[in-house]
């Protein structure tokens, strides 16, 4: 079978340098279904979608379904950005607490956002089913472990909050939790059966294919390099060898945006996240690890994801040098973590590791931006982006000209958020990540 392994260091101008390819563990589909031409002429359309991650592809599907003519430009290949590199947990809540959401957005909009996020995995599921995309892994949902004493009570309270909202969530004590995950590492934990575990690359590419079938005109290896307003008020997007004129243009470039719209990348801090897979594990050993196929994350601040892939590998969310393109995943720490949780695993052989860029906003909340009349963007999902990209791709389809035609789940903002001291913010973020690491280590010691 001819799989599409994007060439190593496939990097285009007007997007961020990406040192790794997308993981081979995610490459499950034949390449020719996703091959598209580069743009070599000057064309016209209703809407231009820049970027072919989950946001851009969901948007292209919705706009095409609404009868718009759509051109989609992708600098590399579909799923090349965060969407093709994510850990693949689709969770029904935000990183910030529900109280923080209400404080930030007010009672009414805050509650709507909480409900929309709670419905996020179901929305992803619906799209997967409706469009026949094979990207969801069978399994029991999310096992969210309490890694130290103070978090035991916190997770119990959280379970009560969600149960009051009729969510399929349960709190388990240490021994019940250990039965579910096959490890007695945690003091207890929450089981959230609403969550999904997916191959995010297959999800992004499945949406890309659907948009194509619905009539979206797609160009790959075709970066937008410049956007300018014409005298008649419409927009012209230039690419290295062509251009597109349109009424509305949507930046779905998120953490990979670079230089095309002035200041867009200054609205967030770009941080690098890592993933790693083990070599395939002996099936007898694997049967006792996550026996009901949940994915784990825990209450520590830094990377804690562990899940099984259908091919028998274990996949971990991993730390590493977060602030620049140099350096590799910290596999020493990842090995220690895997052996802490599953001591029976013995020696750990690695399959591969990779990284991807994440757009972190200072308050961790995502943004829908109106950059000018007819120019829109969604970004800053802060590492919880699979459901959010699906939601905001749909929301962007209601944004045209200078109006949003529906009451959106997020307010539309006209100013790119200000990140104080943006040019030195990587240093601040690095210090924060270091501090989180120390807090996690202290909590681990007081387990
Ligand atoms: C290591 C890692 C782990 C993660 N784990 C999870 C997780 O478990 N759960 C979760 O919910 N979220 C997770 N995320 C976050 C999630 O992956 C992202 O928030 C989400 O995929 C963003 O989707 P997007 O479509 O907005 O952007 P992206 O998928 O990044 O797509 C942007 C696209 O724009 C293209 N582009 C950029 N500039 C241009 C240009 N000038 N012209 C044309 N195209 C351009 C890029 O090539 C790219 O394909 C993780 C992210 C990473 C990196």
Coordinates of C-alpha atoms and ligand atoms in Angstrom, one line a residue:
X1 CA 0.0 0.0 0.0
X2 CA 1.3 3.4 -0.9
X3 CA 1.1 5.6 2.3
X4 CA 1.8 9.3 2.2
X5 CA 4.8 10.1 4.4
X6 CA 5.3 13.8 3.9
X7 CA 9.0 14.4 3.2
X8 CA 11.2 15.2 6.2
X9 CA 11.6 19.0 6.6
X10 CA 8.8 19.8 4.2
X11 CA 8.8 23.4 5.0
X12 CA 7.3 26.3 3.1
X13 CA 7.7 30.1 3.4
X14 CA 5.0 32.0 5.3
X15 CA 4.5 29.3 7.8
X16 CA 6.5 28.2 10.9
X17 CA 9.6 25.9 10.6
X18 CA 8.6 22.4 11.6
X19 CA 11.5 20.1 12.4
X20 CA 9.6 16.8 12.3
X21 CA 7.2 15.0 9.9
X22 CA 3.8 13.9 11.1
X23 CA 4.0 10.6 13.0
X24 CA 4.2 7.4 11.0
X25 CA 1.9 5.7 13.5
X26 CA -0.9 8.0 12.2
X27 CA -0.4 7.2 8.5
X28 CA -3.2 4.9 7.7
X29 CA -4.7 6.1 4.5
X30 CA -3.6 5.9 0.9
X31 CA -1.9 9.1 -0.3
X32 CA -3.5 9.6 -3.7
X33 CA -6.8 10.5 -2.1
X34 CA -5.1 13.6 -0.6
X35 CA -2.9 14.7 -3.5
X36 CA -3.8 18.1 -4.8
X37 CA -2.1 20.5 -7.3
X38 CA -0.3 23.7 -6.4
X39 CA -2.1 26.9 -7.5
X40 CA -0.6 28.2 -10.8
X41 CA -3.1 30.8 -11.9
X42 CA -5.2 33.7 -10.9
X43 CA -8.7 32.7 -9.8
X44 CA -11.9 34.0 -8.1
X45 CA -14.1 32.5 -5.4
X46 CA -16.5 33.4 -2.6
X47 CA -14.3 32.3 0.3
X48 CA -10.6 31.4 0.8
X49 CA -9.7 29.1 3.7
X50 CA -6.0 29.3 4.6
X51 CA -4.8 26.1 6.3
X52 CA -6.0 22.5 6.2
X53 CA -6.0 21.4 9.8
X54 CA -9.2 20.5 11.7
X55 CA -10.3 24.2 11.8
X56 CA -9.8 24.9 8.1
X57 CA -11.2 21.5 7.0
X58 CA -14.4 21.8 9.2
X59 CA -14.9 25.3 7.9
X60 CA -14.5 24.2 4.3
X61 CA -17.0 21.5 4.8
X62 CA -19.6 23.9 6.4
X63 CA -19.1 26.6 3.8
X64 CA -19.3 24.2 0.9
X65 CA -22.5 22.6 2.4
X66 CA -23.9 26.1 2.6
X67 CA -23.4 26.5 -1.1
X68 CA -20.4 28.9 -1.2
X69 CA -17.6 28.5 -3.7
X70 CA -14.5 27.8 -1.6
X71 CA -10.8 27.7 -2.3
X72 CA -8.6 26.1 0.3
X73 CA -4.8 26.8 0.4
X74 CA -2.5 24.6 2.5
X75 CA 1.3 25.4 2.7
X76 CA 2.2 21.7 3.1
X77 CA -0.2 18.7 3.1
X78 CA -3.5 18.4 4.9
X79 CA -3.1 17.7 8.7
X80 CA 0.5 18.9 8.6
X81 CA 0.1 21.2 11.6
X82 CA -1.0 20.5 15.2
X83 CA -3.9 18.5 13.9
X84 CA -1.7 15.7 12.6
X85 CA 0.6 15.7 15.7
X86 CA -1.9 15.8 18.6
X87 CA -2.1 13.2 21.3
X88 CA -5.7 12.6 20.1
X89 CA -7.7 13.0 23.3
X90 CA -11.0 14.7 22.6
X91 CA -12.3 15.8 26.0
X92 CA -15.6 17.5 27.0
X93 CA -14.2 20.4 28.9
X94 CA -11.8 23.3 28.8
X95 CA -8.4 23.6 30.5
X96 CA -9.8 26.4 32.7
X97 CA -12.3 25.6 35.3
X98 CA -16.0 26.1 34.8
X99 CA -15.9 28.9 37.4
X100 CA -13.1 30.6 35.4
X101 CA -15.2 30.3 32.2
X102 CA -18.2 32.0 33.8
X103 CA -15.9 34.7 35.3
X104 CA -14.4 35.4 31.9
X105 CA -17.5 35.3 29.7
X106 CA -20.4 35.9 32.1
X107 CA -23.2 33.6 33.2
X108 CA -25.0 33.2 29.9
X109 CA -22.3 32.9 27.3
X110 CA -20.1 31.0 29.8
X111 CA -22.7 28.4 30.3
X112 CA -23.3 28.1 26.6
X113 CA -19.5 27.5 26.1
X114 CA -19.4 24.9 28.9
X115 CA -22.3 23.1 27.2
X116 CA -20.8 23.4 23.7
X117 CA -17.5 21.9 25.0
X118 CA -19.3 19.2 26.9
X119 CA -20.9 18.3 23.6
X120 CA -17.5 18.5 21.8
X121 CA -16.7 14.8 21.6
X122 CA -20.2 14.0 20.5
X123 CA -19.9 16.6 17.7
X124 CA -16.6 15.0 16.6
X125 CA -18.3 11.6 16.7
X126 CA -21.3 12.9 14.7
X127 CA -18.9 14.2 12.0
X128 CA -16.9 11.0 11.9
X129 CA -20.1 9.0 11.4
X130 CA -21.8 11.3 9.0
X131 CA -18.8 11.6 6.8
X132 CA -17.7 8.0 7.2
X133 CA -14.2 8.9 8.6
X134 CA -12.4 6.0 10.3
X135 CA -10.5 7.8 13.0
X136 CA -12.0 6.9 16.4
X137 CA -10.3 4.3 18.6
X138 CA -12.6 1.9 20.4
X139 CA -12.4 2.4 24.2
X140 CA -13.9 3.4 27.5
X141 CA -13.2 7.1 27.4
X142 CA -11.0 9.3 29.6
X143 CA -9.4 8.1 32.9
X144 CA -8.3 11.3 34.7
X145 CA -6.1 10.3 37.6
X146 CA -5.5 12.1 40.9
X147 CA -1.7 12.0 41.2
X148 CA -1.5 13.3 44.8
X149 CA -3.7 13.8 47.9
X150 CA -5.1 17.4 47.3
X151 CA -6.3 16.4 43.8
X152 CA -8.3 13.4 45.2
X153 CA -10.9 15.7 46.6
X154 CA -10.8 18.1 43.7
X155 CA -11.6 15.3 41.2
X156 CA -14.4 14.1 43.4
X157 CA -16.0 17.6 43.4
X158 CA -15.5 17.8 39.6
X159 CA -17.3 14.5 39.2
X160 CA -20.2 15.8 41.3
X161 CA -20.4 19.0 39.1
X162 CA -20.7 17.0 35.9
X163 CA -23.1 14.4 37.4
X164 CA -25.4 17.3 38.3
X165 CA -25.3 18.2 34.6
X166 CA -26.3 14.6 33.8
X167 CA -22.9 13.8 32.3
X168 CA -21.7 10.2 32.1
X169 CA -18.9 10.7 34.6
X170 CA -18.0 8.7 37.6
X171 CA -15.5 9.0 40.4
X172 CA -13.6 5.9 41.4
X173 CA -11.5 5.3 44.5
X174 CA -7.9 4.1 44.2
X175 CA -8.7 0.4 44.1
X176 CA -11.7 0.8 41.6
X177 CA -9.6 3.1 39.4
X178 CA -6.7 0.7 39.4
X179 CA -9.0 -2.1 38.1
X180 CA -10.0 0.1 35.2
X181 CA -6.5 1.3 34.1
X182 CA -4.5 -1.8 35.2
X183 CA -2.3 0.2 37.6
X184 CA -2.4 1.2 41.2
X185 CA -0.3 4.4 40.6
X186 CA -3.2 6.8 41.3
X187 CA -5.1 7.8 44.5
X188 CA -8.3 7.6 42.6
X189 CA -9.7 9.2 39.5
X190 CA -12.6 10.2 37.3
X191 CA -13.9 8.2 34.4
X192 CA -15.5 10.4 31.7
X193 CA -17.2 8.2 29.2
X194 CA -18.1 11.1 26.9
X195 CA -14.5 11.6 25.8
X196 CA -13.0 10.1 22.6
X197 CA -9.6 8.9 21.6
X198 CA -8.9 9.5 17.9
X199 CA -6.2 9.5 15.2
X200 CA -6.2 13.3 14.7
X201 CA -4.4 13.1 11.4
X202 CA -7.0 10.7 10.0
X203 CA -9.7 12.9 11.3
X204 CA -8.2 16.1 9.7
X205 CA -7.7 14.3 6.4
X206 CA -11.1 12.7 6.4
X207 CA -12.6 16.2 6.7
X208 CA -10.3 17.5 4.0
X209 CA -11.6 14.7 1.6
X210 CA -15.2 15.5 2.5
X211 CA -14.7 19.2 1.7
X212 CA -13.3 18.2 -1.7
X213 CA -16.3 15.9 -2.4
X214 CA -18.5 18.9 -1.5
X215 CA -16.8 21.0 -4.1
X216 CA -14.0 22.9 -2.2
X217 CA -11.2 23.6 -4.6
X218 CA -8.0 22.6 -2.8
X219 CA -4.4 23.4 -3.3
X220 CA -1.5 21.9 -1.3
X221 CA 2.1 23.0 -1.1
X222 CA 0.6 26.4 -1.8
X223 CA 1.2 28.9 1.0
X224 CA -0.7 32.2 1.2
X225 CA 2.1 34.7 1.2
X226 CA 0.3 38.0 1.2
X227 CA -3.3 39.3 1.6
X228 CA -4.3 42.7 0.2
X229 CA -7.5 44.6 -0.2
X230 CA -8.5 45.5 -3.7
X231 CA -10.1 48.8 -4.7
X232 CA -13.5 47.2 -5.0
X233 CA -13.3 46.0 -1.4
X234 CA -12.6 42.4 -2.1
X235 CA -9.4 40.6 -1.0
X236 CA -6.6 39.1 -3.0
X237 CA -4.5 36.3 -1.6
X238 CA -1.2 35.8 -3.3
X239 CA 0.6 32.5 -3.4
X240 CA 4.1 31.9 -4.9
X241 CA 2.7 31.2 -8.4
X242 CA -0.9 32.4 -8.4
X243 CA -3.6 34.4 -6.6
X244 CA -7.2 34.1 -5.4
X245 CA -9.7 37.0 -5.3
X246 CA -12.6 36.6 -2.8
X247 CA -15.1 38.3 -0.5
X248 CA -14.1 36.5 2.7
X249 CA -10.8 35.1 3.8
X250 CA -10.3 32.9 6.9
X251 CA -7.0 32.3 8.6
X252 CA -7.1 28.7 10.0
X253 CA -3.3 28.7 10.5
X254 CA -3.3 28.8 14.3
X255 CA 0.2 28.1 15.8
X256 CA 1.7 27.7 12.3
X257 CA 0.8 31.3 11.2
X258 CA 3.8 33.4 10.2
X259 CA 3.9 36.9 8.8
X260 CA 1.0 36.8 6.3
X261 CA -1.3 39.0 8.4
X262 CA 0.5 41.6 10.5
X263 CA 0.6 40.8 14.2
X264 CA -1.5 37.7 14.0
X265 CA 1.2 35.5 15.6
X266 CA 1.7 38.0 18.3
X267 CA -1.7 37.1 19.8
X268 CA -0.4 34.0 21.4
X269 CA 2.8 32.3 22.6
X270 CA 4.1 29.5 20.4
X271 CA 5.1 26.4 22.4
X272 CA 6.4 23.1 21.2
X273 CA 4.7 19.9 22.4
X274 CA 6.0 16.3 21.9
X275 CA 4.6 12.9 21.3
X276 CA 6.3 9.5 21.4
X277 CA 5.3 5.9 20.7
X278 CA 6.9 2.7 22.0
X279 CA 7.7 -0.2 19.7
X280 CA 4.8 -2.7 19.5
X281 CA 4.3 -4.3 23.0
X282 CA 4.0 -8.0 23.6
X283 CA 0.3 -8.7 23.4
X284 CA 0.1 -10.6 26.7
X285 CA 1.7 -7.7 28.5
X286 CA -0.4 -5.2 26.6
X287 CA -3.6 -6.9 27.7
X288 CA -3.0 -5.8 31.3
X289 CA -2.2 -2.2 30.4
X290 CA -5.4 0.0 30.0
X291 CA -7.5 -3.2 29.8
X292 CA -10.6 -1.3 28.9
X293 CA -8.8 1.0 26.4
X294 CA -9.2 4.3 28.2
X295 CA -6.7 7.0 27.7
X296 CA -5.0 8.4 30.8
X297 CA -4.1 12.0 31.7
X298 CA -3.6 13.2 35.3
X299 CA -3.8 16.2 37.5
X300 CA -0.1 17.1 37.0
X301 CA 0.5 20.3 35.2
X302 CA 2.8 18.9 32.4
X303 CA 2.4 16.2 29.9
X304 CA 0.8 13.0 31.3
X305 CA -1.1 11.3 28.4
X306 CA -0.8 7.5 28.0
X307 CA -2.9 5.5 25.6
X308 CA -2.8 2.4 23.4
X309 CA -2.8 2.6 19.6
X310 CA -4.7 0.0 17.6
X311 CA -1.4 -1.4 16.3
X312 CA -0.2 -2.4 19.7
X313 CA 2.1 0.6 20.4
X314 CA 1.8 2.8 23.5
X315 CA 1.5 6.5 22.8
X316 CA 2.7 9.1 25.4
X317 CA 2.4 12.9 25.6
X318 CA 5.9 13.9 26.3
X319 CA 7.9 17.0 27.5
X320 CA 10.9 18.5 25.8
X321 CA 12.4 21.9 24.8
X322 CA 9.3 23.9 24.4
X323 CA 10.5 27.3 23.2
X324 CA 12.4 26.7 20.0
X325 CA 12.7 24.3 17.0
X326 CA 15.8 22.6 18.3
X327 CA 16.0 19.6 20.6
X328 CA 14.1 16.4 21.1
X329 CA 11.4 14.8 23.2
X330 CA 12.6 14.0 26.7
X331 CA 12.3 10.2 26.4
X332 CA 14.2 9.7 29.7
X333 CA 11.3 11.3 31.7
X334 CA 8.7 9.6 29.5
X335 CA 10.3 6.2 30.1
X336 CA 10.3 6.8 33.9
X337 CA 6.7 7.9 33.8
X338 CA 5.6 4.8 31.8
X339 CA 7.5 2.5 34.2
X340 CA 6.1 4.3 37.3
X341 CA 2.5 3.7 36.1
X342 CA 3.1 0.3 34.5
X343 CA 6.2 -1.3 36.3
X344 CA 5.5 -4.7 34.6
X345 CA 6.5 -3.2 31.2
X346 CA 10.2 -3.9 31.8
X347 CA 12.6 -2.3 29.3
X348 CA 11.0 0.3 27.0
X349 CA 11.9 0.3 23.3
X350 CA 10.9 3.5 21.5
X351 CA 9.2 3.6 18.1
X352 CA 9.4 7.3 17.2
X353 CA 9.0 10.7 18.6
X354 CA 7.9 14.0 17.1
X355 CA 6.8 17.5 18.0
X356 CA 4.3 20.1 16.9
X357 CA 3.5 23.8 17.6
X358 CA 0.8 24.8 20.0
X359 CA -0.7 28.4 20.2
X360 CA -1.1 29.3 23.9
X361 CA -3.1 32.4 24.7
X362 CA -2.2 34.2 27.9
X363 CA -5.6 33.3 29.5
X364 CA -5.8 29.9 27.7
X365 CA -9.0 30.9 26.0
X366 CA -9.4 30.6 22.3
X367 CA -10.3 33.5 20.0
X368 CA -12.4 34.2 17.0
X369 CA -11.0 37.4 15.4
X370 CA -12.4 39.8 12.8
X371 CA -9.1 41.2 11.5
X372 CA -10.9 43.5 8.9
X373 CA -14.2 43.4 7.1
X374 CA -14.2 40.0 5.5
X375 CA -11.0 38.7 7.1
X376 CA -11.4 36.3 10.0
X377 CA -9.2 34.0 12.1
X378 CA -9.6 31.4 14.9
X379 CA -6.7 30.6 17.1
X380 CA -5.1 30.1 20.6
X381 CA -6.7 26.8 21.6
X382 CA -3.9 26.3 24.1
X383 CA -3.4 22.5 23.6
X384 CA -7.1 21.5 23.8
X385 CA -7.9 22.0 20.1
X386 CA -9.5 18.9 18.5
X387 CA -13.1 19.6 19.7
X388 CA -12.4 23.4 19.8
X389 CA -11.2 23.4 16.1
X390 CA -14.3 21.4 15.2
X391 CA -16.6 23.9 17.0
X392 CA -14.8 27.0 15.7
X393 CA -14.6 25.7 12.2
X394 CA -18.4 25.6 12.2
X395 CA -18.7 29.0 14.0
X396 CA -16.4 30.7 11.4
X397 CA -18.8 29.6 8.6
X398 CA -21.3 32.0 10.1
X399 CA -18.8 34.9 9.8
X400 CA -19.0 37.0 6.6
X401 CA -18.2 40.5 5.6
X402 CA -18.5 42.6 8.8
X403 CA -21.0 40.4 10.6
X404 CA -21.5 37.1 12.2
X405 CA -24.9 35.7 11.2
X406 CA -25.5 33.6 14.3
X407 CA -25.0 34.2 18.0
X408 CA -21.6 32.5 18.3
X409 CA -20.3 30.5 21.3
X410 CA -17.4 33.0 21.6
X411 CA -17.5 36.7 21.2
X412 CA -15.9 38.0 18.0
X413 CA -12.9 40.2 18.9
X414 CA -11.7 42.9 16.6
X415 CA -8.2 43.3 18.2
X416 CA -5.5 40.7 18.2
X417 CA -5.0 40.0 21.9
X418 CA -2.0 41.8 23.4
X419 CA 0.6 39.5 24.9
X420 CA 2.8 41.6 27.2
X421 CA 6.5 41.6 26.2
X422 CA 5.7 39.2 23.3
X423 CA 9.3 39.1 22.0
X424 CA 10.6 37.8 25.3
X425 CA 7.5 35.8 26.2
X426 CA 9.2 32.5 25.3
X427 CA 11.5 33.1 28.2
X428 CA 8.5 33.7 30.5
X429 CA 6.8 30.6 29.2
X430 CA 10.0 28.5 29.6
X431 CA 10.2 29.7 33.2
X432 CA 6.6 28.8 33.8
X433 CA 7.0 25.3 32.3
X434 CA 10.1 24.9 34.6
X435 CA 8.0 25.9 37.6
X436 CA 5.3 23.4 36.6
X437 CA 7.9 20.7 36.4
X438 CA 9.1 21.5 39.9
X439 CA 5.5 21.5 41.3
X440 CA 4.8 18.1 39.6
X441 CA 8.0 16.7 41.1
X442 CA 7.1 17.9 44.6
X443 CA 3.6 16.5 44.3
X444 CA 5.0 13.2 43.1
X445 CA 7.3 13.0 46.1
X446 CA 4.3 13.7 48.5
X447 CA 2.1 11.1 46.8
Ligands
LIG1 C1 2.0 17.5 20.5 C2 0.6 18.0 20.5 C3 -0.4 17.4 21.3 C4 -1.7 17.8 21.3 N1 -2.6 17.0 21.9 C5 -3.9 17.4 21.9 C6 -4.9 16.6 22.4 O1 -4.7 15.5 22.9 N2 -6.2 17.0 22.4 C7 -6.6 18.2 21.9 O2 -7.8 18.5 21.9 N3 -5.7 19.0 21.3 C8 -4.4 18.6 21.3 N4 -3.4 19.4 20.7 C9 -3.8 20.7 20.1 C10 -4.5 20.5 18.7 O3 -3.8 19.6 17.9 C11 -4.6 21.8 18.0 O4 -5.2 22.8 18.8 C12 -5.5 21.7 16.7 O5 -5.2 20.6 16.0 C13 -5.3 23.0 15.9 O6 -6.0 22.8 14.6 P1 -6.0 23.9 13.6 O7 -6.7 23.4 12.4 O8 -6.5 25.2 14.2 O9 -4.4 24.2 13.3 P2 -3.3 23.2 12.6 O10 -3.7 21.8 12.6 O11 -2.0 23.6 13.2 O12 -3.4 23.7 11.1 C14 -2.8 24.9 10.6 C15 -2.5 24.6 9.1 O13 -2.2 25.9 8.5 C16 -1.2 25.7 7.6 N5 -0.6 27.0 7.3 C17 0.1 27.8 8.1 N6 0.4 29.0 7.4 C18 -0.1 28.9 6.2 C19 -0.1 29.7 5.0 N7 0.6 30.9 5.0 N8 -0.7 29.3 3.9 C20 -1.3 28.1 3.9 N9 -1.3 27.2 4.9 C21 -0.7 27.6 6.1 C22 -0.2 24.7 8.3 O14 0.6 24.1 7.4 C23 -1.2 23.8 9.0 O15 -1.5 22.6 8.2 C24 -2.1 19.0 20.6 C25 -1.1 19.7 19.8 C26 0.2 19.2 19.8 C27 1.2 19.9 18.9

